[in-house]
mmCIF file of C-alpha atoms in Angstrom:
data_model
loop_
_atom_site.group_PDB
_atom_site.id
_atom_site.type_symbol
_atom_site.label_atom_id
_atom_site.label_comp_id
_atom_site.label_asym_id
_atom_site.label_seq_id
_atom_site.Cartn_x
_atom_site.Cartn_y
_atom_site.Cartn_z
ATOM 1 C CA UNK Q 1499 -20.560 233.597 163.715
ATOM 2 C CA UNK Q 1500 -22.398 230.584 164.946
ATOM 3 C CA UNK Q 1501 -21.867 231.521 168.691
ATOM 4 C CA UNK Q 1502 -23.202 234.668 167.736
ATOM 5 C CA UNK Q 1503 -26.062 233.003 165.542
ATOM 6 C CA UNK Q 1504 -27.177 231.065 168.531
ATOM 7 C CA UNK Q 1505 -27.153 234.369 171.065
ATOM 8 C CA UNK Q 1506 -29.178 236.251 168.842
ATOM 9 C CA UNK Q 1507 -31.716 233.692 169.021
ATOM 10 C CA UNK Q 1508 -33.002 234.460 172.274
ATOM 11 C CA UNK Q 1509 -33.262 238.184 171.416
ATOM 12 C CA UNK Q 1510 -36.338 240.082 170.187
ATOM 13 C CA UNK Q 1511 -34.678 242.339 167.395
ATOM 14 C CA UNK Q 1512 -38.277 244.404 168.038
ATOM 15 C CA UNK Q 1513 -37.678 245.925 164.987
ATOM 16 C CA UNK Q 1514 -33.862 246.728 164.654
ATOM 17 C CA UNK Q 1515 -30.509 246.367 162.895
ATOM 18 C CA UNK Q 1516 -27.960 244.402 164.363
ATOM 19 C CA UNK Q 1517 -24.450 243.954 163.292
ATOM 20 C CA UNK Q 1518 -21.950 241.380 164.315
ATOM 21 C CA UNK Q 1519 -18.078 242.337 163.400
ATOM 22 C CA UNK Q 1520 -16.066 239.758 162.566
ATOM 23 C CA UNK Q 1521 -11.987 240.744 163.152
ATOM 24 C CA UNK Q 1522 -9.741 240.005 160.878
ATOM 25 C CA UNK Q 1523 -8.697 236.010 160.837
ATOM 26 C CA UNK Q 1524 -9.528 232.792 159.492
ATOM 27 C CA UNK Q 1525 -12.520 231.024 161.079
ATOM 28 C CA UNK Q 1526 -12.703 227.536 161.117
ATOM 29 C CA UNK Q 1527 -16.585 227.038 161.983
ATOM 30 C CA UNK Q 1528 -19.515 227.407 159.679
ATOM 31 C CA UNK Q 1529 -22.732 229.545 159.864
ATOM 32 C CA UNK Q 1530 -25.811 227.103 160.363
ATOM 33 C CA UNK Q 1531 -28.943 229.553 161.023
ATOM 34 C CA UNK Q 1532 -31.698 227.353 161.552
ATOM 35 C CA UNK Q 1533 -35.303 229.558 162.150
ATOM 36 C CA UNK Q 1534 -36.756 232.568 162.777
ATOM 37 C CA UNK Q 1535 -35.563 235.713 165.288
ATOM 38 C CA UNK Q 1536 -38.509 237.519 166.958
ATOM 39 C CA UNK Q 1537 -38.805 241.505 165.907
ATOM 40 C CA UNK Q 1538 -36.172 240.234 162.699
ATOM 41 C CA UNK Q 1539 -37.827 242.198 159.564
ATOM 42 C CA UNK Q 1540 -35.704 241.206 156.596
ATOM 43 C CA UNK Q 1541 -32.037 239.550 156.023
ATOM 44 C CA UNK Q 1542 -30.964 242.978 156.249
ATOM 45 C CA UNK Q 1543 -31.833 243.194 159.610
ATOM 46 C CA UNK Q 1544 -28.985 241.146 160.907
ATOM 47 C CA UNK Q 1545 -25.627 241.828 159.161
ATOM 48 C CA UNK Q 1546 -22.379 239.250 159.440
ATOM 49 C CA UNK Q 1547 -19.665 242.201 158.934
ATOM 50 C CA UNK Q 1548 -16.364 241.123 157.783
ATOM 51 C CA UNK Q 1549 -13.944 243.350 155.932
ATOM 52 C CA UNK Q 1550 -16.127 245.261 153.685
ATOM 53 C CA UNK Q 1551 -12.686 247.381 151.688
ATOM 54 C CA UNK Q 1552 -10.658 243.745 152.096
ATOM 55 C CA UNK Q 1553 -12.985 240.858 152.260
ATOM 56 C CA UNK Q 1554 -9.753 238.174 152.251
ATOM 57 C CA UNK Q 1555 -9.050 239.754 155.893
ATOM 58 C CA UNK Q 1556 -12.024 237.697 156.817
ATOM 59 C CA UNK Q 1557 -12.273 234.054 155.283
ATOM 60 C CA UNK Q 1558 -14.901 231.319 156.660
ATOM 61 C CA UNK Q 1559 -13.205 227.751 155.515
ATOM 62 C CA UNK Q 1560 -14.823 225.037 157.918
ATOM 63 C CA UNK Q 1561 -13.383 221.926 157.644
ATOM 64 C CA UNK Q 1562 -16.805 220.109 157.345
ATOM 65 C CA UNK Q 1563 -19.856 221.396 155.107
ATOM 66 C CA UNK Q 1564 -20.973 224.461 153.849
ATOM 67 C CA UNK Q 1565 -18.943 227.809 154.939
ATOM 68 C CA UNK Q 1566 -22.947 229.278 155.448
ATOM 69 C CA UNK Q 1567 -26.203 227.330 155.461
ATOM 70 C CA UNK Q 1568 -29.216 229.029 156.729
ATOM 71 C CA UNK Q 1569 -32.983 227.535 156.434
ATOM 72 C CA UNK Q 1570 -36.016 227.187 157.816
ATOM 73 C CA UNK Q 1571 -36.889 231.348 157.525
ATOM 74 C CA UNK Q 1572 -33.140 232.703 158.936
ATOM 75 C CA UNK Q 1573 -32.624 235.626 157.197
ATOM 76 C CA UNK Q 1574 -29.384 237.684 157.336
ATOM 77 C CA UNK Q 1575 -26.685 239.500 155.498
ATOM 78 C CA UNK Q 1576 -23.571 238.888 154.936
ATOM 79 C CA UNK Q 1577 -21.221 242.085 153.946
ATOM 80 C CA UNK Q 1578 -17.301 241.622 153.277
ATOM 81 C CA UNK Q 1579 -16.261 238.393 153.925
ATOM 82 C CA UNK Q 1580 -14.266 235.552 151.931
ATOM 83 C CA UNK Q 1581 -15.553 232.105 151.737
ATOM 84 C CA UNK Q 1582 -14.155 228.796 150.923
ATOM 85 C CA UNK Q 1583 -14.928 225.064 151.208
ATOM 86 C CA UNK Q 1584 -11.239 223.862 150.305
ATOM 87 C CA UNK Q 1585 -10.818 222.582 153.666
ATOM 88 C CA UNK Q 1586 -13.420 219.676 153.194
ATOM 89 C CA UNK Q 1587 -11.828 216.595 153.168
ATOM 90 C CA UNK Q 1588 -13.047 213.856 150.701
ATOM 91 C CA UNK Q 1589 -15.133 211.291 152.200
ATOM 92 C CA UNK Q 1590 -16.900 208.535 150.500
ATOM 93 C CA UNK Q 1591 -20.370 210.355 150.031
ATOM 94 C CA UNK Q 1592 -18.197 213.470 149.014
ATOM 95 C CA UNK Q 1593 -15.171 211.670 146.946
ATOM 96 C CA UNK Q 1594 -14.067 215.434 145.758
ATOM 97 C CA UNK Q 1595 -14.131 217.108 149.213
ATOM 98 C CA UNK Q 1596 -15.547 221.158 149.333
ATOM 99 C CA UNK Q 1597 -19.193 221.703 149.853
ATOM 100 C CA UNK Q 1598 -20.936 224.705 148.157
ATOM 101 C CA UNK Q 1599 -20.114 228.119 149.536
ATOM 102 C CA UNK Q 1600 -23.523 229.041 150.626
ATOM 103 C CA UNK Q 1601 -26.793 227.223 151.068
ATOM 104 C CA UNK Q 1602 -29.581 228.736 151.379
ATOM 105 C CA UNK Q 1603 -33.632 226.403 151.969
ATOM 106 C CA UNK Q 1604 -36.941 226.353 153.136
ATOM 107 C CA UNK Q 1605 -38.215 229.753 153.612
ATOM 108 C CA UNK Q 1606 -34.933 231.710 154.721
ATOM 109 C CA UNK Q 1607 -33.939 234.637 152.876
ATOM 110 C CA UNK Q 1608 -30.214 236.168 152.443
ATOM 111 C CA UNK Q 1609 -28.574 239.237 151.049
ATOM 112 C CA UNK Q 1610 -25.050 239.666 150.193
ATOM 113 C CA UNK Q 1611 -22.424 242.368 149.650
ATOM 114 C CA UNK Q 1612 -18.931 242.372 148.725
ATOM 115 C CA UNK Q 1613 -18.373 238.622 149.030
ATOM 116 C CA UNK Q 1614 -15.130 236.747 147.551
ATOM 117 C CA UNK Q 1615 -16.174 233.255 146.634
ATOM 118 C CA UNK Q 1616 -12.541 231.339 146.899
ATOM 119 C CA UNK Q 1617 -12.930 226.789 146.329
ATOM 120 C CA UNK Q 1618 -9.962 225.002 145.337
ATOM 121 C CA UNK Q 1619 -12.439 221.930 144.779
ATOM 122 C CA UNK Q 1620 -15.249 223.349 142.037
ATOM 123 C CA UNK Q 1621 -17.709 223.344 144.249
ATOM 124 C CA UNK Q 1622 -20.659 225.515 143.645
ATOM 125 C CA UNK Q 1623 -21.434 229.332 144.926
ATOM 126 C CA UNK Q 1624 -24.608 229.536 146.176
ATOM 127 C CA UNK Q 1625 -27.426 226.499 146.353
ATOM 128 C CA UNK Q 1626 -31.116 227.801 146.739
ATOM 129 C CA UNK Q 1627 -33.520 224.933 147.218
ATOM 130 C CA UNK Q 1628 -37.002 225.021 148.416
ATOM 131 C CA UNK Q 1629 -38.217 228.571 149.052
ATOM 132 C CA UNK Q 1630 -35.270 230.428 149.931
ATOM 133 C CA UNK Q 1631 -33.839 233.852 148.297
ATOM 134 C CA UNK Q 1632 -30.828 235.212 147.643
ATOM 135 C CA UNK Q 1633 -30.457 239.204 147.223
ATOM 136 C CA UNK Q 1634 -27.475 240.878 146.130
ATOM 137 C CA UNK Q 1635 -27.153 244.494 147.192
ATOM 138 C CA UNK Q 1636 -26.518 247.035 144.897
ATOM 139 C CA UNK Q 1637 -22.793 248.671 144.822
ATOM 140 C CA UNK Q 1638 -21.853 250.895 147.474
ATOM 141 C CA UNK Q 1639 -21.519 253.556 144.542
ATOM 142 C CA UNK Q 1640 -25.834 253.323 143.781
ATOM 143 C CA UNK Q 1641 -26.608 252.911 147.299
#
């Protein structure tokens, strides 16, 4: 996702959808979507595609911070995927380990479909600080 994340970057989306598919598999780094994508309209604009009928096919555990942060005006989706911050190790500014599943700040903008939030440590879901928005798409069955 990130390698994909960075690519992106120097595209102009002049206007249209773009989907990255993940395959099935257990990816070890995180999403960090820092800024804006010229010609990107809305979050749903650029789609993270996982497993949308079996989201646990496609889990994002990093071993260090949050499975997904995105700030400074990113915007994307993020459609049938598993998350979990398990993997974090405890460290002394972080004595339980895990990190929140998704963080969202400062002007970006996310929407979300058909995601399984899995965190053997009690960390939190979803942390929205400072201007950013979370959307949750409707079920397949009212779309």
């Amino acid at each position: 996702m990130q390698g994909a994340w960075i690519n992106l970057k120097g595209y102009d989306f002049n206007n249209q959808t773009v989907t990255v598919q993940l395959a099935t598999g257990l990816y070890r780094d995180p999403l960090v979507a820092y800024g804006t994508i010229l010609g990107l309209t809305g979050p749903g604009s650029l789609i993270f595609r996982g497993d949308p009928s079996n989201p646990d096919n496609v889990v994002i555990s990093p071993l260090a911070g949050n499975p997904i942060a995105i700030a400074y005006g990113a915007m994307c989706s993020l459609e049938g995927l598993a998350l979990d911050s398990a993997g974090v190790e405890p460290s002394p500014g972080n004595v339980l380990g895990g990190a929140d599943l998704i963080a969202i700040g400062q002007r970006a903008s996310m929407r979300i479909k058909n995601i399984v939030f899995h965190d053997g440590r009690g960390c939190g879901h979803i942390a929205i600080a400072f201007g950013g928005a979370h959307r949750r798409a409707r079920s397949s069955a009212a779309e």
